[in-house]
CSV table of C-alpha atoms and ligand atoms in Angstrom, one decimal:
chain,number,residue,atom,x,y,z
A,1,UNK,CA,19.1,67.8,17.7
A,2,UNK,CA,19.4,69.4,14.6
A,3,UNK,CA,20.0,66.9,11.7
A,4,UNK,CA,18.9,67.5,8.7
A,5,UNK,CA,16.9,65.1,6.3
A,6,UNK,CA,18.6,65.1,3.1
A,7,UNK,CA,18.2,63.0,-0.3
A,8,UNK,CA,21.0,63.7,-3.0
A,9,UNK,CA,20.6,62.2,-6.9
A,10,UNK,CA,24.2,61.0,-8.0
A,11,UNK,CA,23.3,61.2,-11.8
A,12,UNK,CA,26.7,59.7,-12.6
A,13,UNK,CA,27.7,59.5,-15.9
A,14,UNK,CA,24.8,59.6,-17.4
A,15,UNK,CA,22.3,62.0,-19.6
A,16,UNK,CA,23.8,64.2,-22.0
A,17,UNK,CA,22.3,67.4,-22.2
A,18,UNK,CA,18.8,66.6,-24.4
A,19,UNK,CA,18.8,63.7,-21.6
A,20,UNK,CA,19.5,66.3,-18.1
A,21,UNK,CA,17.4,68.8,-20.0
A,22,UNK,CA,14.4,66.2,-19.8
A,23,UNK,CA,14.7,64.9,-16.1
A,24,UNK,CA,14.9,68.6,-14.9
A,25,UNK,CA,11.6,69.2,-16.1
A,26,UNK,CA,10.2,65.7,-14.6
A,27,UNK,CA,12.0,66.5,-11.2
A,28,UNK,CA,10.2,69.9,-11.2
A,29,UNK,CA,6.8,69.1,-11.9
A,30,UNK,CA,7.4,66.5,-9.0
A,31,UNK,CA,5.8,67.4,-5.5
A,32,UNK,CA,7.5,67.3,-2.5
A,33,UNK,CA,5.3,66.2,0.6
A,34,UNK,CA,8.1,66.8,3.6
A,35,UNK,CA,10.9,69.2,4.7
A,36,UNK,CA,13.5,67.0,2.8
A,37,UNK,CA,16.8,68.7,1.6
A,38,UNK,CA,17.2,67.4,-2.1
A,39,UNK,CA,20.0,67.9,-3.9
A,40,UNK,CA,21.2,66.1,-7.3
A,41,UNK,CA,24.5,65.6,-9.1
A,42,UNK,CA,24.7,66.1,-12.8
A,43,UNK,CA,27.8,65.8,-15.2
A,44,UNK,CA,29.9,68.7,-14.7
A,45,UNK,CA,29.0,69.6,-18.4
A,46,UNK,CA,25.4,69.8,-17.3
A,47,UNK,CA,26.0,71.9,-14.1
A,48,UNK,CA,25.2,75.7,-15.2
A,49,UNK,CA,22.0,74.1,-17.1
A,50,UNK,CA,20.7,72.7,-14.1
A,51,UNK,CA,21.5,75.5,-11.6
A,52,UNK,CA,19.8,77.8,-14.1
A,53,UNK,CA,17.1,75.6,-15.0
A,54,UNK,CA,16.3,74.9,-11.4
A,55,UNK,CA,16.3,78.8,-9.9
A,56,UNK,CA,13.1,78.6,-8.7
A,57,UNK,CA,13.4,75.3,-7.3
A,58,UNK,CA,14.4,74.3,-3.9
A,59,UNK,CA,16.8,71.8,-5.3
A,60,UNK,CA,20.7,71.8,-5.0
A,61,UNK,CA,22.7,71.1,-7.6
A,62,UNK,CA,25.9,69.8,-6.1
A,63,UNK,CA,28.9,68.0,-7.9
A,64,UNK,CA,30.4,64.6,-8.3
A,65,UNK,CA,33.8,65.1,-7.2
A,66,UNK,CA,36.7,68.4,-7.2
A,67,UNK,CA,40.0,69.0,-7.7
A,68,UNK,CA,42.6,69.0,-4.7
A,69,UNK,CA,44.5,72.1,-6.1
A,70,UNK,CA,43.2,75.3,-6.5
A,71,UNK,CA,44.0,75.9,-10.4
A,72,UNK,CA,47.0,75.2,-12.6
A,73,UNK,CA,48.3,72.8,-15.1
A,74,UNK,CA,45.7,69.8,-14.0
A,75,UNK,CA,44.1,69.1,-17.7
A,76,UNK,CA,40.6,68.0,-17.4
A,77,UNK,CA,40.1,68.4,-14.0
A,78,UNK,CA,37.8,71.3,-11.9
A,79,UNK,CA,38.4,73.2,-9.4
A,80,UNK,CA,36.1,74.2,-5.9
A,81,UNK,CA,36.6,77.9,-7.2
A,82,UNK,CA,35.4,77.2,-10.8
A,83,UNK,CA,32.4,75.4,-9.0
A,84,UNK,CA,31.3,77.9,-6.7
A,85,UNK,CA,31.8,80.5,-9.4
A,86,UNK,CA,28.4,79.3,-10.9
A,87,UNK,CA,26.8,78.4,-8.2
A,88,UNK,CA,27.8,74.9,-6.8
A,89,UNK,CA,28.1,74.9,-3.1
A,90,UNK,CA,28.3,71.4,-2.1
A,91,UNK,CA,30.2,68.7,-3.7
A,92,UNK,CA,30.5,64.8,-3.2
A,93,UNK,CA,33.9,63.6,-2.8
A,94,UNK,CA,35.3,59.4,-2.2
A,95,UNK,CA,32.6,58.2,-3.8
A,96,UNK,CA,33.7,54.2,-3.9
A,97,UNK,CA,33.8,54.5,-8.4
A,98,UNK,CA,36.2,57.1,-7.5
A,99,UNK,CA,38.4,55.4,-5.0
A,100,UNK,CA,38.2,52.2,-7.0
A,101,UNK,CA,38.7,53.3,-10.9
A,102,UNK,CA,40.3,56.6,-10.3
A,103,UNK,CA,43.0,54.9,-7.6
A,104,UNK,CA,41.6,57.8,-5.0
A,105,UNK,CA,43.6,56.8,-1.2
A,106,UNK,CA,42.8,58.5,2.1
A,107,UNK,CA,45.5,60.8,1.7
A,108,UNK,CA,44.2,62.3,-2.0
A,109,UNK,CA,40.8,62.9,-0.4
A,110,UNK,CA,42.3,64.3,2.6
A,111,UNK,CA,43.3,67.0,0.4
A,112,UNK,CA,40.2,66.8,-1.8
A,113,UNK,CA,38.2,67.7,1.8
A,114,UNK,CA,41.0,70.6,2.7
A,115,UNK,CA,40.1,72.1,-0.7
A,116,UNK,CA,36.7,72.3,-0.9
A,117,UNK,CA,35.8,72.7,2.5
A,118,UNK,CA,38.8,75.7,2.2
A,119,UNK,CA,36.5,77.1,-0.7
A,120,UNK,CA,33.9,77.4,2.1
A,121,UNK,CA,31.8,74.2,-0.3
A,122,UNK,CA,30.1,71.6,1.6
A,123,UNK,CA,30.9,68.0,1.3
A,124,UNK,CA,29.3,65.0,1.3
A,125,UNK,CA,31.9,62.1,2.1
A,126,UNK,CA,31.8,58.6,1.2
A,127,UNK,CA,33.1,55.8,2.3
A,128,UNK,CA,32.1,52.0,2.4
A,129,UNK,CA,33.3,48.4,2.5
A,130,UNK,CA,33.6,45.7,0.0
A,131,UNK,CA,31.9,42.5,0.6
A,132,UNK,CA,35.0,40.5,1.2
A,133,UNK,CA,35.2,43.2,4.1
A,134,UNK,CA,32.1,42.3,5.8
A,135,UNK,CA,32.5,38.4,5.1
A,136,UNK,CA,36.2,38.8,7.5
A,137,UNK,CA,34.0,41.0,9.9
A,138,UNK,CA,36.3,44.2,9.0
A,139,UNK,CA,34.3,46.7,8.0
A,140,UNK,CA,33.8,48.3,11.0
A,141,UNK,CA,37.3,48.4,11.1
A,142,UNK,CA,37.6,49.7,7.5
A,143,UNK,CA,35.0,52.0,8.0
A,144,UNK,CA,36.6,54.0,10.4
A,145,UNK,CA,40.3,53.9,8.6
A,146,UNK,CA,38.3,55.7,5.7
A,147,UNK,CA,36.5,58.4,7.9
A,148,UNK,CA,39.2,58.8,10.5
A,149,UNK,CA,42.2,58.9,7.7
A,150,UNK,CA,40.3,61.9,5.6
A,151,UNK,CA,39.0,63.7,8.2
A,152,UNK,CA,40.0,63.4,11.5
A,153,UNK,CA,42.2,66.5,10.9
A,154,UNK,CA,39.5,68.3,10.7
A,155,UNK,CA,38.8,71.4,13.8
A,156,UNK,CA,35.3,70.9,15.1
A,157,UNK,CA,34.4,74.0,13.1
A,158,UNK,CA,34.7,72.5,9.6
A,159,UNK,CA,32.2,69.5,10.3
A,160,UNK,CA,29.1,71.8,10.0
A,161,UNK,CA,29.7,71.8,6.4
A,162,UNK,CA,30.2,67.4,6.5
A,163,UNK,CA,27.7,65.1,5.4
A,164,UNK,CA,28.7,61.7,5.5
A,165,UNK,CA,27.0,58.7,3.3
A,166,UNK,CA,27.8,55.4,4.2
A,167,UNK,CA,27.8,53.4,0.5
A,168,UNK,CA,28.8,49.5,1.5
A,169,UNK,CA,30.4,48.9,-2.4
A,170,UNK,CA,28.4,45.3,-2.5
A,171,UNK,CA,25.6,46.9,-2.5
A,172,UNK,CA,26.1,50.0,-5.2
A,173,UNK,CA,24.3,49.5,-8.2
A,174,UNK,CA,24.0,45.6,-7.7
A,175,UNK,CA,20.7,45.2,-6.6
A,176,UNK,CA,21.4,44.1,-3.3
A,177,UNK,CA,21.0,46.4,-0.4
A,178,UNK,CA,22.2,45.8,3.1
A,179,UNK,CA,19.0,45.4,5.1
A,180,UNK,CA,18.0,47.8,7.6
A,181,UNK,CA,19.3,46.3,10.3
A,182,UNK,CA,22.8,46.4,8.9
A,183,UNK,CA,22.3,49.9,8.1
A,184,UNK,CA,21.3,51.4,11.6
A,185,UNK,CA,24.3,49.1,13.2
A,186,UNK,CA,26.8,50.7,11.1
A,187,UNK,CA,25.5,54.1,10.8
A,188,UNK,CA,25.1,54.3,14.9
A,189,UNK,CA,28.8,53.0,15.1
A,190,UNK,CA,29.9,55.8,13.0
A,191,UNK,CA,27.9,58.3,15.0
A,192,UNK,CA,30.0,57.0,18.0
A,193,UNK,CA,32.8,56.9,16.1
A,194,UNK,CA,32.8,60.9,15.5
A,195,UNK,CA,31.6,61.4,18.7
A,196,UNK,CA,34.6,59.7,20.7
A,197,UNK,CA,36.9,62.3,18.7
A,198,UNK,CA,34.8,65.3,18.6
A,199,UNK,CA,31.9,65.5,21.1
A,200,UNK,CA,28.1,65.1,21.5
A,201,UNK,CA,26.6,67.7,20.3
A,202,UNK,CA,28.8,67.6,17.1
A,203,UNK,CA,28.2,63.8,16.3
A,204,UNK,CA,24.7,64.2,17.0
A,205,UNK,CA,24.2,67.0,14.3
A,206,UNK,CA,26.2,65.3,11.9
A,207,UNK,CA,23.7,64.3,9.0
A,208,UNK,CA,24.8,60.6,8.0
A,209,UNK,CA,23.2,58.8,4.6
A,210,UNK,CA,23.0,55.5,3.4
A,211,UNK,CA,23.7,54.7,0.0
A,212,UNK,CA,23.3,51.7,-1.9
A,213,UNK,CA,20.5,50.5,-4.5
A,214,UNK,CA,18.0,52.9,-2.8
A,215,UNK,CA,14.6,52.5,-4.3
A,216,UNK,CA,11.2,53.2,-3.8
A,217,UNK,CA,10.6,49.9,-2.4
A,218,UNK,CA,13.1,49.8,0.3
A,219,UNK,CA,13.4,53.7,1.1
A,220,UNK,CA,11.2,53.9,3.7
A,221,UNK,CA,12.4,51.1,5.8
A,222,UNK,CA,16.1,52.1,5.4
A,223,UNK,CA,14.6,55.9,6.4
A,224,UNK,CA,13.1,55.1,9.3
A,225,UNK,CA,16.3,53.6,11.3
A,226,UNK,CA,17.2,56.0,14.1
A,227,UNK,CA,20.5,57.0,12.9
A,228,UNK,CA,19.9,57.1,8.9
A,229,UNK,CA,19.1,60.8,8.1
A,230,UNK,CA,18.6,60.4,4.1
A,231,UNK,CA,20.3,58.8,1.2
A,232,UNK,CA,22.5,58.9,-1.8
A,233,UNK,CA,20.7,57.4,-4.8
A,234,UNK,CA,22.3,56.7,-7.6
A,235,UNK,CA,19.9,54.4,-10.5
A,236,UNK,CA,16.9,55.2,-8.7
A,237,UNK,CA,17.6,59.3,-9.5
A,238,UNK,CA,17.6,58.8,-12.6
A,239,UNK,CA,13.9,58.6,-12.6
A,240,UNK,CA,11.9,61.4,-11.6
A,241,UNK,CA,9.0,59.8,-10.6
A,242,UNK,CA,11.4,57.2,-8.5
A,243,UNK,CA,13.1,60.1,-6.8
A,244,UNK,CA,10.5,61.8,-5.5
A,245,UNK,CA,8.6,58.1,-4.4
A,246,UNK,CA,12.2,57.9,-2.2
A,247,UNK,CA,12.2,61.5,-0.8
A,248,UNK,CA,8.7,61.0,-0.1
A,249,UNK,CA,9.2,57.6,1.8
A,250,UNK,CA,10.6,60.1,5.1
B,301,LIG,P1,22.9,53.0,-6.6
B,301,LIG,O1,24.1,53.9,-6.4
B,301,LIG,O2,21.7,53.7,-5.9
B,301,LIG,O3,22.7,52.9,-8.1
B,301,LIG,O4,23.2,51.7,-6.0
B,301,LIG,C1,24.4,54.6,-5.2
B,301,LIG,C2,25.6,55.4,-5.3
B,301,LIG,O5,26.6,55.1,-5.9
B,301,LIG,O6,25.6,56.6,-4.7
């Protein structure tokens, strides 16, 4: 088995550049005590900065979200190309604030993973389900109409470059966390998910995070289930020291 440990910062919409500038330098006179892939997601604005600032760093700096086209008439938006161009390699993509206030479906991120992963980026998926989901005991249901709908298309070769993070929306940003129980239920159900369409070997290389009010306090329990290879912080990375407490907690 070859899964990778990985911890990714989703910065959000938050610090401006005096603001990025600041929690770069924290991050990098952090220490790292394991063999952790960390990776954090700036502001497009702040991308270059970051990649620059961070050369001699281990850390990726991956993006929030991509385009589905590959360049044209799209104002505002970015494309994989214009990504990769200075150095971005991975990128997030469905992440639940997306699906919910930018009206993202299955078929838009369908496209969205085609793109990127065309680009020869990496992604990180997410998917997750709302709480009035779980109370009708259909998330597991939901759960696999958002992987399966995006990325069942996808030849065995393309998953290499897939990282999913499993981000119930009750618990994003809200305090609450599912516990760790809820966590390994789902997350093993997934892994048998992709493994029923693809095969072993691929589902059991398949890096799968939780994501969900992730904090020093609850990291190390939620890292320590069997099929929960890392996590997808969002509030928590915005704190240096709070980071590096969570990718220390493997
Ligand atoms: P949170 O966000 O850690 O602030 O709950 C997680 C996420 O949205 O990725």
């Amino acid at each position: 088995m070859s899964r990778k440990k990985i911890v990714a910062g989703n910065w959000k919409m938050n610090n401006d550049f005096n603001e990025s500038e600041q929690l770069l330098n924290n991050l990098i006179s952090q220490s790292k005590l394991n063999d952790v892939k960390i990776m954090i997601a700036p502001s497009f604005v702040n991308l270059k900065y970051s990649i620059d600032r961070l050369k001699l760093s281990t850390i990726e700096v991956i993006s929030q979200d991509v385009h589905q086209s590959k360049n044209g008439a799209y104002t505002g938006e970015v494309s994989a190309s214009m990504l990769k161009s200075i150095g971005v390699n991975t990128t997030i993509i469905g992440h639940s604030e997306r699906r919910e206030y930018f009206n993202e479906t299955h078929d838009l991120l369908k496209l969205k993973v085609d793109n990127a992963l065309s680009n020869s980026m990496n992604i990180i998926f997410c998917f997750g389900e709302e709480l009035v989901d779980r109370k009708n005991n259909n998330h597991f249901n939901i759960i696999s109409k958002q992987i399966s709908e995006s990325l069942f298309h996808l030849d065995n070769k393309y998953w290499k470059s897939v990282i999913l993070a499993y981000e119930p929306v009750w618990a994003i940003g809200t305090g609450e966390t599912a516990s760790s129980d809820q966590v390994q239920e789902m997350h093993s159900f997934i892994r048998e998910f992709i493994c029923k369409k693809y095969d072993q070997q691929l589902s059991n290389n398949l890096s799968i995070l939780y994501g969900g009010s992730v904090k020093p306090t609850n990291a190390k329990e939620i890292f320590s289930m069997n099929d929960v290879d890392g996590g997808l912080i969002g509030g928590a990375s915005l704190n240096a020291v709070d980071f590096f407490k969570i990718i220390n907690s493997f």
